[in-house]
PDB file of C-alpha atoms in Angstrom:
ATOM      1  CA  MET A   1      77.733   8.120  48.549  1.00  0.00           C
ATOM      2  CA  LYS A   2      77.866   6.372  45.157  1.00  0.00           C
ATOM      3  CA  LYS A   3      77.372   2.966  46.792  1.00  0.00           C
ATOM      4  CA  LEU A   4      74.327   4.222  48.688  1.00  0.00           C
ATOM      5  CA  PHE A   5      72.814   5.646  45.505  1.00  0.00           C
ATOM      6  CA  LEU A   6      73.435   2.419  43.528  1.00  0.00           C
ATOM      7  CA  LEU A   7      71.931   0.338  46.314  1.00  0.00           C
ATOM      8  CA  MET A   8      68.829   2.522  46.254  1.00  0.00           C
ATOM      9  CA  VAL A   9      68.556   2.237  42.458  1.00  0.00           C
ATOM     10  CA  PHE A  10      68.620  -1.566  42.582  1.00  0.00           C
ATOM     11  CA  MET A  11      66.322  -1.852  45.598  1.00  0.00           C
ATOM     12  CA  CYS A  12      63.785   0.741  44.361  1.00  0.00           C
ATOM     13  CA  PRO A  13      63.646   0.809  40.553  1.00  0.00           C
ATOM     14  CA  SER A  14      61.182   3.716  40.491  1.00  0.00           C
ATOM     15  CA  ILE A  15      63.881   5.940  41.962  1.00  0.00           C
ATOM     16  CA  ALA A  16      66.049   5.360  38.902  1.00  0.00           C
ATOM     17  CA  HIS A  17      63.406   6.997  36.697  1.00  0.00           C
ATOM     18  CA  SER A  18      62.882  10.173  38.680  1.00  0.00           C
ATOM     19  CA  GLU A  19      64.885  13.365  38.350  1.00  0.00           C
ATOM     20  CA  VAL A  20      67.193  13.962  41.318  1.00  0.00           C
ATOM     21  CA  GLU A  21      67.899  17.621  41.995  1.00  0.00           C
ATOM     22  CA  SER A  22      71.374  18.471  43.238  1.00  0.00           C
ATOM     23  CA  GLN A  23      73.011  21.597  44.583  1.00  0.00           C
ATOM     24  CA  ILE A  24      76.661  22.329  45.415  1.00  0.00           C
ATOM     25  CA  TYR A  25      77.779  24.812  48.062  1.00  0.00           C
ATOM     26  CA  CYS A  26      81.429  25.769  48.677  1.00  0.00           C
ATOM     27  CA  PHE A  27      82.533  26.697  52.210  1.00  0.00           C
ATOM     28  CA  HIS A  28      85.726  27.967  53.872  1.00  0.00           C
ATOM     29  CA  SER A  29      86.443  28.150  57.604  1.00  0.00           C
ATOM     30  CA  ARG A  30      86.084  31.516  59.306  1.00  0.00           C
ATOM     31  CA  GLU A  31      88.842  31.161  61.885  1.00  0.00           C
ATOM     32  CA  GLY A  32      91.771  28.918  62.783  1.00  0.00           C
ATOM     33  CA  LYS A  33      93.304  26.627  60.227  1.00  0.00           C
ATOM     34  CA  SER A  34      92.133  26.832  56.631  1.00  0.00           C
ATOM     35  CA  ILE A  35      89.376  24.285  56.051  1.00  0.00           C
ATOM     36  CA  LYS A  36      87.560  24.091  52.712  1.00  0.00           C
ATOM     37  CA  PHE A  37      84.727  21.747  51.838  1.00  0.00           C
ATOM     38  CA  GLU A  38      81.950  21.252  49.358  1.00  0.00           C
ATOM     39  CA  PHE A  39      78.477  20.466  50.546  1.00  0.00           C
ATOM     40  CA  ARG A  40      76.156  18.680  48.109  1.00  0.00           C
ATOM     41  CA  THR A  41      72.458  18.202  48.613  1.00  0.00           C
ATOM     42  CA  TYR A  42      70.272  15.753  46.710  1.00  0.00           C
ATOM     43  CA  TYR A  43      66.493  15.729  46.457  1.00  0.00           C
ATOM     44  CA  ASP A  44      64.192  13.332  44.657  1.00  0.00           C
ATOM     45  CA  PRO A  45      60.699  14.871  44.569  1.00  0.00           C
ATOM     46  CA  ALA A  46      59.069  11.672  43.259  1.00  0.00           C
ATOM     47  CA  ALA A  47      60.344   9.625  46.209  1.00  0.00           C
ATOM     48  CA  ASN A  48      60.352  12.560  48.655  1.00  0.00           C
ATOM     49  CA  TRP A  49      63.953  11.624  49.508  1.00  0.00           C
ATOM     50  CA  VAL A  50      66.668  14.016  50.717  1.00  0.00           C
ATOM     51  CA  GLY A  51      70.365  13.358  51.235  1.00  0.00           C
ATOM     52  CA  ALA A  52      73.664  15.191  51.366  1.00  0.00           C
ATOM     53  CA  GLY A  53      77.399  14.717  51.463  1.00  0.00           C
ATOM     54  CA  VAL A  54      80.531  16.707  52.208  1.00  0.00           C
ATOM     55  CA  LYS A  55      83.972  16.458  50.686  1.00  0.00           C
ATOM     56  CA  TYR A  56      86.895  18.260  52.283  1.00  0.00           C
ATOM     57  CA  GLY A  57      89.636  19.993  50.276  1.00  0.00           C
ATOM     58  CA  VAL A  58      91.013  17.761  47.575  1.00  0.00           C
ATOM     59  CA  SER A  59      89.878  14.516  49.220  1.00  0.00           C
ATOM     60  CA  LYS A  60      88.489  11.908  46.847  1.00  0.00           C
ATOM     61  CA  GLU A  61      86.107  10.531  49.478  1.00  0.00           C
ATOM     62  CA  SER A  62      82.849  12.141  50.492  1.00  0.00           C
ATOM     63  CA  ILE A  63      81.131  11.732  53.840  1.00  0.00           C
ATOM     64  CA  SER A  64      77.426  10.868  53.881  1.00  0.00           C
ATOM     65  CA  LEU A  65      74.961  13.083  55.713  1.00  0.00           C
ATOM     66  CA  VAL A  66      71.428  12.329  56.862  1.00  0.00           C
ATOM     67  CA  ARG A  67      68.927  15.101  57.471  1.00  0.00           C
ATOM     68  CA  LYS A  68      67.986  15.171  61.147  1.00  0.00           C
ATOM     69  CA  ASP A  69      65.769  18.252  61.347  1.00  0.00           C
ATOM     70  CA  ILE A  70      64.544  21.274  59.442  1.00  0.00           C
ATOM     71  CA  GLN A  71      62.914  24.319  61.013  1.00  0.00           C
ATOM     72  CA  ALA A  72      61.404  27.404  59.389  1.00  0.00           C
ATOM     73  CA  GLN A  73      61.402  30.827  60.968  1.00  0.00           C
ATOM     74  CA  ASP A  74      59.415  33.734  59.566  1.00  0.00           C
ATOM     75  CA  MET A  75      61.592  36.775  59.061  1.00  0.00           C
ATOM     76  CA  ALA A  76      60.422  40.164  57.761  1.00  0.00           C
ATOM     77  CA  GLU A  77      56.783  40.314  56.736  1.00  0.00           C
ATOM     78  CA  GLY A  78      56.421  39.308  53.106  1.00  0.00           C
ATOM     79  CA  GLY A  79      60.035  38.120  52.936  1.00  0.00           C
ATOM     80  CA  PRO A  80      61.294  34.574  52.606  1.00  0.00           C
ATOM     81  CA  SER A  81      61.474  32.384  55.699  1.00  0.00           C
ATOM     82  CA  GLU A  82      64.824  31.260  57.053  1.00  0.00           C
ATOM     83  CA  PHE A  83      65.276  27.481  57.086  1.00  0.00           C
ATOM     84  CA  THR A  84      67.692  25.892  59.533  1.00  0.00           C
ATOM     85  CA  THR A  85      68.611  22.358  58.510  1.00  0.00           C
ATOM     86  CA  THR A  86      70.553  19.981  60.725  1.00  0.00           C
ATOM     87  CA  TRP A  87      72.474  17.130  59.088  1.00  0.00           C
ATOM     88  CA  VAL A  88      74.239  14.316  60.947  1.00  0.00           C
ATOM     89  CA  GLU A  89      77.528  12.999  59.617  1.00  0.00           C
ATOM     90  CA  VAL A  90      77.869   9.237  59.183  1.00  0.00           C
ATOM     91  CA  ALA A  91      81.542   8.295  58.825  1.00  0.00           C
ATOM     92  CA  GLU A  92      82.717   4.680  58.878  1.00  0.00           C
ATOM     93  CA  GLY A  93      79.344   3.513  60.185  1.00  0.00           C
ATOM     94  CA  THR A  94      79.324   5.953  63.112  1.00  0.00           C
ATOM     95  CA  VAL A  95      77.389   9.171  63.649  1.00  0.00           C
ATOM     96  CA  SER A  96      80.371  11.448  64.211  1.00  0.00           C
ATOM     97  CA  GLY A  97      79.239  15.046  63.853  1.00  0.00           C
ATOM     98  CA  GLU A  98      76.598  17.550  62.930  1.00  0.00           C
ATOM     99  CA  TYR A  99      76.285  20.284  60.296  1.00  0.00           C
ATOM    100  CA  VAL A 100      73.793  23.112  60.720  1.00  0.00           C
ATOM    101  CA  MET A 101      72.982  25.332  57.732  1.00  0.00           C
ATOM    102  CA  ALA A 102      70.666  28.359  57.758  1.00  0.00           C
ATOM    103  CA  THR A 103      69.311  29.505  54.383  1.00  0.00           C
ATOM    104  CA  GLN A 104      66.942  32.231  53.306  1.00  0.00           C
ATOM    105  CA  GLY A 105      65.986  32.016  49.667  1.00  0.00           C
ATOM    106  CA  ALA A 106      69.253  31.725  47.733  1.00  0.00           C
ATOM    107  CA  LEU A 107      71.296  33.111  50.653  1.00  0.00           C
ATOM    108  CA  VAL A 108      73.275  30.934  53.043  1.00  0.00           C
ATOM    109  CA  ASN A 109      73.256  32.871  56.310  1.00  0.00           C
ATOM    110  CA  ALA A 110      75.232  30.398  58.414  1.00  0.00           C
ATOM    111  CA  MET A 111      77.021  27.046  58.322  1.00  0.00           C
ATOM    112  CA  SER A 112      78.626  25.278  61.248  1.00  0.00           C
ATOM    113  CA  TYR A 113      80.024  21.871  62.145  1.00  0.00           C
ATOM    114  CA  THR A 114      80.346  20.201  65.538  1.00  0.00           C
ATOM    115  CA  ASN A 115      82.465  17.083  65.999  1.00  0.00           C
ATOM    116  CA  TYR A 116      80.712  14.827  68.519  1.00  0.00           C
ATOM    117  CA  LYS A 117      83.890  13.173  69.826  1.00  0.00           C
ATOM    118  CA  SER A 118      86.126  16.236  70.300  1.00  0.00           C
ATOM    119  CA  LYS A 119      83.220  18.667  70.908  1.00  0.00           C
ATOM    120  CA  LYS A 120      85.014  21.151  68.601  1.00  0.00           C
ATOM    121  CA  HIS A 121      82.787  23.634  66.806  1.00  0.00           C
ATOM    122  CA  TYR A 122      83.657  25.290  63.484  1.00  0.00           C
ATOM    123  CA  SER A 123      81.942  28.125  61.597  1.00  0.00           C
ATOM    124  CA  PHE A 124      82.122  28.509  57.828  1.00  0.00           C
ATOM    125  CA  ASP A 125      81.471  31.175  55.213  1.00  0.00           C
ATOM    126  CA  TYR A 126      79.677  30.369  51.976  1.00  0.00           C
ATOM    127  CA  TYR A 127      81.573  31.232  48.795  1.00  0.00           C
ATOM    128  CA  PRO A 128      78.945  31.462  46.028  1.00  0.00           C
ATOM    129  CA  ASN A 129      81.451  32.748  43.458  1.00  0.00           C
ATOM    130  CA  VAL A 130      83.697  29.661  43.586  1.00  0.00           C
ATOM    131  CA  GLU A 131      83.319  27.788  40.322  1.00  0.00           C
ATOM    132  CA  SER A 132      81.682  24.390  40.801  1.00  0.00           C
ATOM    133  CA  SER A 133      80.035  21.653  38.786  1.00  0.00           C
ATOM    134  CA  PRO A 134      78.674  18.144  39.449  1.00  0.00           C
ATOM    135  CA  GLU A 135      81.739  16.682  37.724  1.00  0.00           C
ATOM    136  CA  THR A 136      84.465  18.725  39.429  1.00  0.00           C
ATOM    137  CA  GLY A 137      82.874  19.971  42.671  1.00  0.00           C
ATOM    138  CA  CYS A 138      84.265  23.202  44.139  1.00  0.00           C
ATOM    139  CA  ARG A 139      87.266  24.428  42.156  1.00  0.00           C
ATOM    140  CA  TRP A 140      89.353  26.149  44.796  1.00  0.00           C
TER     141      TRP A 140
END
């Protein structure tokens, strides 16, 4: 993820001067073996650029994600819409899986991952009370 960002900075100098917004979400698997990961989103309003990455457990490496789709669904009248965002995972130069996250305002209603090769599907719960920061990520 760092290499991609640096490449973009050198190729598009105007990006280096804009403020990139970042958010960290901490997730834990619902069933089966214990899987924990942090999900980071990045948004540059000046360049209208969106990206994301995931980092599992205590791994030092993050996996790049590219936004594939976003859909809005109106919920209760006057309430916030629910946004379902689909991200594709790009690992070692191959599109290897897909994350789907449903949010409504500050709430994360659902998160899932499907591995393209094995066809395995995993569901995750959002843990908003896990301490996190840009420097340390999710502190499990």
